[in-house]
CSV table of C-alpha atoms and ligand atoms in Angstrom, one decimal:
chain,number,residue,atom,x,y,z
A,1,MET,CA,14.3,-26.6,3.0
A,2,LEU,CA,14.8,-27.8,-0.8
A,3,TYR,CA,17.0,-30.3,0.5
A,4,ARG,CA,15.5,-31.5,3.3
A,5,LEU,CA,12.4,-32.0,1.2
A,6,ARG,CA,14.4,-33.8,-1.8
A,7,ASP,CA,16.5,-36.2,1.1
A,8,ALA,CA,12.5,-37.2,2.5
A,9,GLY,CA,11.8,-38.5,-1.1
A,10,PHE,CA,9.8,-35.3,-2.4
A,11,SER,CA,10.4,-32.9,-5.5
A,12,ALA,CA,10.7,-29.4,-4.5
A,13,TYR,CA,11.7,-26.4,-6.4
A,14,LEU,CA,11.9,-22.3,-5.4
A,15,VAL,CA,9.0,-21.0,-7.6
A,16,GLY,CA,7.6,-17.8,-8.6
A,17,GLY,CA,8.9,-14.1,-8.0
A,18,ALA,CA,12.1,-15.2,-6.1
A,19,VAL,CA,13.5,-16.8,-9.3
A,20,ARG,CA,12.3,-14.4,-11.4
A,21,ASP,CA,13.8,-11.8,-9.3
A,22,LEU,CA,17.4,-13.8,-9.1
A,23,LEU,CA,17.7,-14.1,-12.8
A,24,VAL,CA,17.1,-10.2,-13.4
A,25,GLY,CA,20.0,-9.7,-10.6
A,26,GLN,CA,17.5,-8.3,-7.8
A,27,HIS,CA,17.0,-9.6,-4.2
A,28,PRO,CA,13.7,-11.5,-3.5
A,29,LYS,CA,11.8,-10.1,-0.5
A,30,ASP,CA,10.5,-13.6,-0.2
A,31,PHE,CA,10.8,-17.0,-1.3
A,32,ASP,CA,8.2,-19.7,-2.3
A,33,VAL,CA,8.6,-23.5,-3.0
A,34,ALA,CA,6.6,-26.0,-4.6
A,35,THR,CA,6.7,-29.5,-4.2
A,36,ASP,CA,4.7,-32.9,-4.6
A,37,ALA,CA,5.0,-33.3,-0.9
A,38,THR,CA,1.2,-32.8,0.3
A,39,PRO,CA,1.0,-30.4,3.3
A,40,GLU,CA,0.6,-33.0,6.2
A,41,GLN,CA,4.1,-34.4,4.6
A,42,ILE,CA,5.5,-31.0,4.7
A,43,LYS,CA,4.6,-30.6,8.1
A,44,GLN,CA,6.2,-33.7,9.0
A,45,GLN,CA,9.7,-32.3,7.7
A,46,PHE,CA,9.4,-29.0,9.4
A,47,ARG,CA,9.2,-28.4,13.2
A,48,ASN,CA,8.5,-24.5,12.7
A,49,CYS,CA,5.9,-25.4,10.1
A,50,ARG,CA,2.4,-24.0,10.2
A,51,LEU,CA,-0.5,-25.0,7.8
A,52,ILE,CA,-2.9,-22.4,6.7
A,53,GLY,CA,-5.8,-21.6,4.2
A,54,ARG,CA,-9.1,-23.4,4.4
A,55,ARG,CA,-9.9,-24.7,0.7
A,56,PHE,CA,-6.2,-24.5,-0.3
A,57,ARG,CA,-3.6,-25.9,2.7
A,58,LEU,CA,-0.4,-24.0,2.1
A,59,ALA,CA,2.7,-24.5,4.7
A,60,HIS,CA,4.4,-21.6,6.2
A,61,VAL,CA,7.8,-22.5,7.6
A,62,VAL,CA,9.2,-19.8,9.8
A,63,PHE,CA,12.9,-19.1,10.2
A,64,GLY,CA,13.2,-16.1,12.6
A,65,ARG,CA,11.5,-13.1,10.5
A,66,GLU,CA,11.5,-14.9,7.4
A,67,ILE,CA,8.2,-17.0,6.2
A,68,ILE,CA,8.8,-19.4,3.3
A,69,GLU,CA,5.6,-20.6,2.0
A,70,VAL,CA,5.8,-23.9,0.5
A,71,ALA,CA,2.5,-25.1,-1.5
A,72,THR,CA,1.7,-28.6,-3.1
A,73,PHE,CA,1.6,-28.6,-7.1
A,74,ARG,CA,-1.9,-27.5,-8.1
A,75,ALA,CA,-4.1,-27.8,-11.1
A,76,ASN,CA,-6.7,-25.5,-11.1
A,77,SER,CA,-6.0,-21.9,-11.9
A,78,ASP,CA,-7.5,-20.3,-8.9
A,79,ASP,CA,-4.7,-17.9,-7.0
A,80,GLY,CA,-6.1,-19.1,-3.3
A,81,SER,CA,-7.1,-15.5,-2.4
A,82,GLY,CA,-10.6,-16.6,-1.4
A,83,ASP,CA,-11.7,-14.0,-3.5
A,84,ARG,CA,-14.0,-16.6,-5.5
A,85,GLU,CA,-15.6,-19.0,-3.6
A,86,THR,CA,-18.3,-20.7,-6.1
A,87,HIS,CA,-16.8,-23.7,-6.2
A,88,GLU,CA,-16.3,-23.6,-2.4
A,89,ASP,CA,-17.9,-26.9,-1.0
A,90,GLY,CA,-17.0,-30.2,-3.0
A,91,ARG,CA,-15.3,-33.3,-2.3
A,92,LEU,CA,-14.5,-33.4,-5.5
A,93,LEU,CA,-12.8,-30.5,-6.2
A,94,ARG,CA,-10.5,-31.1,-3.2
A,95,ASP,CA,-9.6,-34.2,-4.3
A,96,ASN,CA,-8.9,-32.8,-7.8
A,97,VAL,CA,-7.0,-29.8,-6.5
A,98,TYR,CA,-3.2,-31.5,-6.6
A,99,GLY,CA,-1.2,-31.6,-9.9
A,100,SER,CA,1.8,-32.1,-11.8
A,101,ILE,CA,4.5,-29.7,-12.4
A,102,GLU,CA,3.2,-28.4,-15.5
A,103,ASP,CA,-0.2,-28.0,-14.1
A,104,ASP,CA,1.3,-25.9,-11.1
A,105,ALA,CA,3.1,-23.8,-13.6
A,106,ILE,CA,0.3,-22.8,-15.9
A,107,ARG,CA,-2.1,-21.7,-13.5
A,108,ARG,CA,0.4,-18.9,-12.4
A,109,ASP,CA,-0.2,-15.7,-13.9
A,110,PHE,CA,2.6,-14.7,-16.0
A,111,THR,CA,5.3,-16.9,-17.7
A,112,ALA,CA,8.2,-14.9,-16.0
A,113,ASN,CA,6.5,-16.0,-12.6
A,114,ALA,CA,6.1,-19.5,-13.3
A,115,LEU,CA,10.1,-20.7,-13.5
A,116,TYR,CA,11.1,-23.5,-11.1
A,117,TYR,CA,14.8,-23.6,-9.8
A,118,ALA,CA,16.3,-27.4,-8.9
A,119,ILE,CA,18.6,-28.3,-6.9
A,120,GLU,CA,19.3,-31.8,-8.9
A,121,ASP,CA,21.1,-30.0,-11.5
A,122,PHE,CA,20.9,-26.1,-10.5
A,123,SER,CA,18.7,-25.6,-13.7
A,124,VAL,CA,15.7,-23.5,-14.2
A,125,ARG,CA,12.8,-25.5,-15.2
A,126,ASP,CA,10.3,-23.6,-17.6
A,127,TYR,CA,6.6,-24.9,-18.9
A,128,CYS,CA,5.6,-21.7,-20.5
A,129,GLY,CA,8.5,-19.8,-22.4
A,130,GLY,CA,8.9,-17.5,-18.9
A,131,PHE,CA,13.0,-17.8,-19.4
A,132,GLU,CA,12.8,-16.2,-23.1
A,133,ASP,CA,10.3,-13.7,-21.6
A,134,VAL,CA,12.7,-12.6,-18.7
A,135,MET,CA,15.5,-12.4,-20.6
A,136,ALA,CA,13.5,-10.1,-22.9
A,137,ARG,CA,12.1,-7.8,-19.8
A,138,ARG,CA,8.8,-9.0,-20.9
A,139,LEU,CA,6.0,-9.7,-18.7
A,140,ARG,CA,3.1,-12.1,-20.4
A,141,LEU,CA,0.2,-13.6,-18.9
A,142,ILE,CA,0.2,-17.5,-19.4
A,143,GLY,CA,-2.8,-18.7,-21.2
A,144,ASP,CA,-6.0,-16.2,-23.0
A,145,PRO,CA,-5.4,-12.4,-21.3
A,146,GLU,CA,-9.0,-11.7,-21.2
A,147,GLN,CA,-10.1,-14.8,-19.7
A,148,ARG,CA,-7.1,-14.6,-16.9
A,149,TYR,CA,-8.5,-11.2,-16.2
A,150,ARG,CA,-11.8,-12.3,-15.7
A,151,GLU,CA,-10.9,-15.0,-13.4
A,152,ASP,CA,-8.8,-12.5,-11.3
A,153,PRO,CA,-9.0,-8.9,-11.8
A,154,VAL,CA,-6.2,-8.3,-9.5
A,155,ARG,CA,-3.6,-9.8,-12.0
A,156,MET,CA,-3.9,-6.3,-13.8
A,157,LEU,CA,-2.6,-4.4,-11.3
A,158,ARG,CA,0.1,-7.4,-10.9
A,159,ALA,CA,0.6,-6.5,-14.2
A,160,VAL,CA,1.5,-2.7,-13.7
A,161,ARG,CA,3.1,-3.3,-10.5
A,162,LEU,CA,5.7,-6.1,-11.3
A,163,ALA,CA,6.5,-3.9,-14.7
A,164,ALA,CA,7.2,-0.9,-12.7
A,165,LYS,CA,9.3,-3.0,-10.1
A,166,LEU,CA,11.1,-5.0,-12.6
A,167,GLY,CA,11.3,-2.1,-15.3
A,168,PHE,CA,9.9,-5.1,-17.6
A,169,THR,CA,7.4,-3.9,-20.8
A,170,ILE,CA,3.9,-5.8,-20.4
A,171,ASP,CA,3.6,-7.5,-23.5
A,172,GLY,CA,1.0,-6.1,-26.0
A,173,PRO,CA,-1.9,-8.8,-25.8
A,174,THR,CA,-1.4,-8.8,-22.0
A,175,ALA,CA,-1.4,-5.3,-21.7
A,176,ASP,CA,-4.5,-4.3,-24.6
A,177,PRO,CA,-7.2,-5.5,-22.2
A,178,ILE,CA,-6.6,-3.7,-19.2
A,179,PRO,CA,-8.3,-0.5,-20.4
A,180,VAL,CA,-10.9,-2.1,-21.2
A,181,LEU,CA,-11.5,-4.6,-18.3
A,182,ALA,CA,-10.2,-2.3,-15.8
A,183,PRO,CA,-14.0,-1.9,-14.3
A,184,LEU,CA,-13.3,-5.4,-12.9
A,185,LEU,CA,-11.1,-4.6,-10.4
A,186,ALA,CA,-13.8,-2.4,-8.4
A,187,GLU,CA,-15.3,-6.0,-7.5
A,188,ALA,CA,-12.0,-7.4,-6.3
A,189,ALA,CA,-12.0,-8.1,-1.9
A,190,PRO,CA,-11.2,-4.8,-0.7
A,191,ALA,CA,-8.7,-6.4,1.9
A,192,ARG,CA,-6.8,-7.5,-1.4
A,193,LEU,CA,-6.9,-4.4,-3.1
A,194,PHE,CA,-5.0,-2.6,0.2
A,195,GLU,CA,-2.6,-5.3,0.4
A,196,GLU,CA,-1.7,-4.5,-3.3
A,197,ILE,CA,-2.0,-0.7,-3.0
A,198,LEU,CA,0.6,-1.3,-0.2
A,199,LYS,CA,3.2,-3.1,-2.3
A,200,LEU,CA,2.8,-0.8,-5.3
A,201,PHE,CA,3.5,2.1,-3.5
A,202,LEU,CA,5.7,1.3,-0.6
A,203,SER,CA,8.0,-1.1,-2.3
A,204,GLY,CA,10.4,1.7,-4.1
A,205,ASN,CA,8.7,1.9,-7.0
A,206,ALA,CA,6.1,4.1,-6.5
A,207,VAL,CA,6.1,6.9,-9.2
A,208,ALA,CA,6.7,3.7,-11.8
A,209,SER,CA,3.7,2.2,-10.5
A,210,PHE,CA,1.3,5.5,-10.5
A,211,GLN,CA,2.3,6.4,-14.2
A,212,GLY,CA,1.5,2.7,-15.0
A,213,LEU,CA,-1.7,2.9,-13.1
A,214,GLU,CA,-2.4,6.0,-15.1
A,215,HIS,CA,-1.4,4.8,-18.3
A,216,SER,CA,-3.7,1.4,-18.2
A,217,GLY,CA,-6.6,3.1,-17.0
A,218,LEU,CA,-6.6,1.6,-13.7
A,219,LEU,CA,-6.2,4.7,-11.3
A,220,PRO,CA,-9.7,6.1,-11.7
A,221,VAL,CA,-11.0,2.4,-10.3
A,222,LEU,CA,-8.4,2.2,-7.5
A,223,LEU,CA,-9.1,6.1,-6.4
A,224,PRO,CA,-11.9,7.2,-7.9
A,225,GLU,CA,-12.3,10.8,-6.1
A,226,SER,CA,-8.7,11.4,-6.5
A,227,ALA,CA,-8.5,10.4,-9.9
A,228,ALA,CA,-11.5,12.7,-10.8
A,229,ALA,CA,-10.0,15.7,-8.7
A,230,LEU,CA,-6.7,15.4,-10.7
A,231,GLN,CA,-8.7,15.3,-13.7
A,232,SER,CA,-10.0,19.0,-12.8
A,233,ASN,CA,-7.1,20.1,-11.5
A,234,ARG,CA,-5.9,22.2,-14.6
A,235,SER,CA,-2.8,23.7,-13.3
A,236,GLY,CA,-1.5,20.3,-12.9
A,237,ALA,CA,-0.2,21.4,-9.4
A,238,LEU,CA,-2.3,18.4,-7.1
A,239,ARG,CA,-0.4,15.6,-9.7
A,240,ALA,CA,3.1,17.1,-9.4
A,241,MET,CA,2.5,17.5,-5.6
A,242,LEU,CA,1.6,13.6,-5.6
A,243,LEU,CA,4.7,12.5,-7.8
A,244,GLU,CA,6.9,14.4,-5.6
A,245,GLY,CA,5.7,12.9,-2.5
A,246,LEU,CA,5.8,9.2,-4.3
A,247,ALA,CA,9.7,10.3,-5.5
A,248,GLY,CA,10.2,10.8,-1.6
A,249,THR,CA,8.6,8.0,-0.9
A,250,ASP,CA,10.8,5.7,-3.2
A,251,ALA,CA,14.1,7.8,-1.8
A,252,ARG,CA,12.9,6.6,1.7
A,253,VAL,CA,12.7,3.0,0.4
A,254,ALA,CA,16.0,3.3,-1.3
A,255,ASN,CA,18.0,4.7,1.9
A,256,ASP,CA,15.9,1.9,4.1
A,257,GLU,CA,14.1,4.3,5.9
A,258,PRO,CA,10.8,3.7,7.2
A,259,VAL,CA,7.5,4.4,5.3
A,260,SER,CA,4.1,5.1,6.7
A,261,PRO,CA,0.7,3.9,5.2
A,262,ALA,CA,-1.0,6.8,6.7
A,263,PHE,CA,1.4,9.1,5.0
A,264,LEU,CA,0.9,7.4,1.6
A,265,PHE,CA,-2.8,7.7,1.8
A,266,ALA,CA,-2.7,11.3,3.0
A,267,LEU,CA,-0.8,11.4,-0.3
A,268,LEU,CA,-2.7,9.7,-2.6
A,269,LEU,CA,-6.1,10.8,-1.3
A,270,TRP,CA,-5.0,14.3,-0.7
A,271,PRO,CA,-6.7,15.4,-4.1
A,272,ALA,CA,-9.9,14.0,-3.3
A,273,TYR,CA,-9.7,15.5,0.5
A,274,CYS,CA,-8.8,18.9,-1.7
A,275,LYS,CA,-11.7,18.8,-3.8
A,276,ALA,CA,-14.2,17.9,-1.3
A,277,LEU,CA,-13.3,20.6,0.9
A,278,ILE,CA,-13.8,23.5,-2.0
A,279,GLY,CA,-17.1,21.8,-2.5
A,280,LEU,CA,-18.3,22.0,1.4
A,281,GLN,CA,-16.9,25.7,1.5
A,282,ALA,CA,-18.5,26.7,-1.6
A,283,GLN,CA,-21.6,25.6,0.2
A,284,GLY,CA,-21.1,28.2,3.1
A,285,VAL,CA,-20.0,25.4,5.8
A,286,HIS,CA,-17.6,26.6,8.5
A,287,PRO,CA,-13.8,25.9,7.4
A,288,GLU,CA,-13.3,23.5,10.2
A,289,GLU,CA,-16.4,21.5,10.0
A,290,ALA,CA,-15.9,21.5,6.2
A,291,ALA,CA,-12.2,20.2,6.9
A,292,ARG,CA,-13.7,17.5,9.2
A,293,ARG,CA,-16.5,16.3,6.6
A,294,ALA,CA,-14.4,16.5,3.7
A,295,ALA,CA,-12.3,14.1,5.3
A,296,ASP,CA,-14.7,11.6,6.6
A,297,ARG,CA,-16.5,11.8,3.3
A,298,VAL,CA,-13.1,10.8,1.3
A,299,THR,CA,-12.5,8.1,3.4
A,300,VAL,CA,-16.0,6.7,3.8
A,301,HIS,CA,-16.2,6.6,0.1
A,302,GLN,CA,-13.0,5.1,-0.5
A,303,LEU,CA,-13.6,2.0,1.7
A,304,ASN,CA,-15.9,1.2,-1.3
A,305,THR,CA,-12.7,-0.3,-3.2
A,306,ILE,CA,-9.9,-0.1,-0.6
A,307,ALA,CA,-10.0,-1.9,2.8
A,308,LEU,CA,-8.2,1.1,4.7
A,309,PRO,CA,-7.7,0.0,8.4
A,310,ARG,CA,-8.5,2.8,10.8
A,311,ARG,CA,-5.5,2.8,12.6
A,312,PHE,CA,-4.3,4.3,9.2
A,313,SER,CA,-7.1,6.1,7.9
A,314,LEU,CA,-7.1,7.9,11.3
A,315,PRO,CA,-3.5,9.3,11.1
A,316,MET,CA,-4.3,10.3,7.6
A,317,GLN,CA,-7.2,12.5,8.3
A,318,GLU,CA,-5.1,14.2,11.3
A,319,ILE,CA,-2.5,15.1,8.7
A,320,TRP,CA,-5.2,16.6,6.6
A,321,LEU,CA,-6.3,18.5,9.5
A,322,LEU,CA,-3.3,19.7,11.3
A,323,GLN,CA,-2.6,21.6,8.1
A,324,SER,CA,-4.8,24.3,8.8
A,325,ARG,CA,-2.7,25.1,11.7
A,326,PHE,CA,0.4,25.9,10.7
A,327,SER,CA,-0.5,29.5,9.9
A,328,GLN,CA,-1.3,30.2,13.7
A,329,ARG,CA,1.3,31.8,15.5
A,330,GLN,CA,0.2,32.2,18.9
A,331,ARG,CA,2.6,30.8,21.5
A,332,LYS,CA,0.4,28.3,23.0
A,333,ARG,CA,-0.7,26.8,19.6
A,334,VAL,CA,2.8,26.8,18.5
A,335,THR,CA,3.8,24.6,21.5
A,336,ARG,CA,1.0,22.6,21.4
A,337,LEU,CA,1.3,21.7,17.5
A,338,LEU,CA,5.0,21.0,18.1
A,339,ALA,CA,4.0,18.6,20.8
A,340,HIS,CA,1.4,16.6,18.7
A,341,PRO,CA,2.1,13.3,17.9
A,342,ARG,CA,1.6,13.9,14.4
A,343,PHE,CA,3.3,16.9,14.0
A,344,ARG,CA,6.2,15.6,11.8
A,345,ALA,CA,4.0,14.0,9.3
A,346,ALA,CA,2.0,16.7,8.8
A,347,PHE,CA,5.0,19.2,8.6
A,348,ASP,CA,6.7,16.6,6.0
A,349,PHE,CA,3.1,16.9,4.5
A,350,LEU,CA,3.6,20.6,4.5
A,351,VAL,CA,6.6,20.8,3.0
A,352,LEU,CA,5.2,18.5,0.4
A,353,ARG,CA,2.6,21.2,-0.4
A,354,GLN,CA,4.6,23.6,-0.9
A,355,SER,CA,6.8,22.2,-3.5
A,356,ALA,CA,3.4,22.4,-5.8
A,357,SER,CA,2.7,26.0,-4.6
A,358,PRO,CA,4.8,28.8,-3.5
A,359,ASP,CA,2.2,29.7,-0.9
A,360,HIS,CA,3.3,28.0,1.9
A,361,ALA,CA,7.0,29.3,1.9
A,362,ALA,CA,6.4,31.5,5.1
A,363,ASP,CA,5.3,28.6,6.8
A,364,VAL,CA,7.4,26.1,5.9
A,365,GLU,CA,10.2,28.2,7.1
A,366,PHE,CA,8.6,29.3,10.3
A,367,TRP,CA,8.0,25.2,11.5
A,368,THR,CA,11.4,24.5,10.3
A,369,GLN,CA,12.8,27.1,12.5
A,370,ALA,CA,10.6,26.3,15.6
A,371,GLN,CA,11.4,22.6,15.7
A,372,THR,CA,15.1,23.7,16.4
A,373,GLN,CA,14.7,26.1,18.8
A,374,THR,CA,14.9,26.0,22.5
A,375,ASN,CA,11.5,27.4,24.6
A,376,GLU,CA,12.9,30.7,25.1
A,377,GLU,CA,14.2,31.4,21.4
A,378,LEU,CA,10.5,30.1,20.2
A,379,ALA,CA,9.2,32.6,23.0
A,380,ALA,CA,11.6,35.6,21.6
A,381,THR,CA,10.3,34.7,18.4
A,382,LEU,CA,6.7,34.6,18.9
A,383,GLY,CA,7.0,37.6,21.7
A,384,VAL,CA,5.0,37.7,25.2
A,385,GLU,CA,1.6,35.9,25.4
A,386,VAL,CA,-0.8,38.5,26.0
A,387,PRO,CA,-3.7,37.7,27.3
A,388,GLY,CA,-6.9,37.2,25.7
A,389,ASP,CA,-4.8,36.6,22.3
A,390,SER,CA,-4.8,33.1,22.5
A,391,TYR,CA,-7.5,32.5,20.2
A,392,THR,CA,-7.8,33.8,16.5
A,393,ASP,CA,-10.9,34.3,15.5
A,394,GLU,CA,-10.5,31.9,12.5
A,395,ASP,CA,-11.8,29.1,15.2
A,396,ALA,CA,-13.6,31.3,17.7
A,397,VAL,CA,-15.5,29.1,20.0
A,398,PRO,CA,-18.0,29.9,22.3
A,399,SER,CA,-16.5,31.7,25.4
A,400,LYS,CA,-17.7,28.7,28.1
A,401,ARG,CA,-16.0,26.0,25.9
A,402,ARG,CA,-12.5,28.5,25.7
A,403,ARG,CA,-12.4,28.4,29.5
A,404,ARG,CA,-12.7,24.8,29.9
A,405,ARG,CA,-9.8,24.4,27.4
A,406,ARG,CA,-7.6,27.0,28.9
A,407,ARG,CA,-8.5,25.5,33.0
A,408,ARG,CA,-7.4,22.1,31.1
A,409,SER,CA,-4.1,22.8,29.9
A,410,GLY,CA,-3.2,24.6,32.9
A,411,ALA,CA,-4.3,21.6,35.2
A,412,ALA,CA,-1.9,19.6,32.7
A,413,GLY,CA,0.8,21.9,33.5
A,414,ALA,CA,0.1,21.8,37.0
A,415,SER,CA,0.5,17.9,37.4
A,416,GLY,CA,4.1,17.9,36.7
A,417,GLU,CA,4.2,17.8,33.2
B,501,LIG,P1,6.6,-9.8,-5.4
B,501,LIG,O1,6.8,-11.1,-4.1
B,501,LIG,O2,7.8,-9.5,-5.9
B,501,LIG,O3,5.3,-9.0,-5.2
B,501,LIG,P2,5.6,-12.3,-6.8
B,501,LIG,O4,5.2,-12.7,-8.2
B,501,LIG,O5,6.5,-13.3,-6.0
B,501,LIG,O6,6.1,-11.0,-6.6
B,501,LIG,P3,3.6,-13.1,-5.1
B,501,LIG,O7,2.4,-12.5,-4.8
B,501,LIG,O8,4.5,-13.5,-3.9
B,501,LIG,O9,4.1,-12.4,-6.1
B,501,LIG,O10,2.9,-14.8,-5.6
B,501,LIG,C1,3.8,-15.7,-5.9
B,501,LIG,C2,3.7,-16.5,-6.8
B,501,LIG,O11,2.4,-16.9,-7.0
B,501,LIG,C3,3.6,-15.6,-8.1
B,501,LIG,O12,5.3,-15.5,-8.9
B,501,LIG,C4,2.8,-16.5,-9.1
B,501,LIG,O13,3.3,-17.4,-9.7
B,501,LIG,C5,1.8,-17.1,-8.1
B,501,LIG,N1,0.6,-15.8,-7.8
B,501,LIG,C6,0.7,-15.1,-7.3
B,501,LIG,N2,-0.5,-14.2,-7.3
B,501,LIG,C7,-1.1,-15.2,-8.7
B,501,LIG,C8,-2.3,-14.3,-9.5
B,501,LIG,N3,-3.2,-13.7,-8.9
B,501,LIG,N4,-3.1,-15.7,-10.4
B,501,LIG,C9,-1.7,-16.4,-10.3
B,501,LIG,N5,-1.1,-16.9,-10.2
B,501,LIG,C10,-0.6,-15.8,-8.9
B,502,LIG,MG1,6.9,-13.2,-4.2
């Protein structure tokens, strides 16, 4: 792409995270190109090109599963997130939007992210002292840190995330304002925070990211109820479980195994869920009802900061609600739970809980075995089902509903399962 643009008479550079990652020997996940060609001129060069963005037009050039973002040099300090639209209308702004490569460099966030790789002479162009910072493994904001955080509070999260990812230290003046300005993050667009939190925790550096969030005072803003619950959990068992879970996530990423946002959020919000559940039970709410209400409450409250889509929050809640079913041993219930689409995730979650508290050892052992047993073996372990023994007192339901449920499962069996 760089050569194609050059041959067409434009200057074009690889820029941002990719240059930074390559300099420290990491594999970039994505590539960004900066050029003096306008979006329309870029589009003329590439058939596989789409223009996106309303205010700032960007070109996406698609190669199979890879998208390369090509942006025209810009002069303002907006990050293009669409968060702040105060200057939305106005031809003037649009006319002034493009700039020189130097303008483009200083509107970026960290010096390490403002390096340009040039194909003319294979050099790295540095307008902000980023090369030295990368060599010193240091993250430093361009310009006045407080002003840059006020312009876009998400930069605080990016500081913590990139430091965790790269093993960089955050330069003193860049780190110092974060605990003070942390509350500003609550005003960032929830959809953007959702994207950031996935990057924080599903990129292989979840443990370091979590510790960075704790250390910088950002955790209580991002996950208010969980942070409060962790604080009041004096034994530290909840924090230990969380870190164990995040370490597991990192190990999965390192092994190229899939990681699920639903499981991640089940983990991150588990302290909040436990606290809400205990509160409701103390008020005398029936356990099953309390579990449902706690799950809903935690989800709804968290939506104030992070736009957690339902396709993740529903399975997250299921993982929580299934936890109470692992103590059951009635054969029908065991088979039903084993066949539940969320069984595996819920079981993995149970294993995590056990790592923080020995209470669940017997359940973990039973369900570990149950998964590998044949139906006959399972039946032998559990004994023959005695009629009327299928439901525990714990979740006794009115006899009418009970009959209906039984008939339904009978019908399912008859329909050739
Ligand atoms: P990674 O891709 O590893 O998460 P990155 O630095 O490449 O990190 P991107 O979100 O891909 O992050 O952004 C690409 C580049 O855009 C950054 O390197 C930086 O130069 C610029 N940039 C991104 N977000 C901001 C922001 N909030 N403020 C200023 N510049 C930004
Ligand atoms: Mg990037």
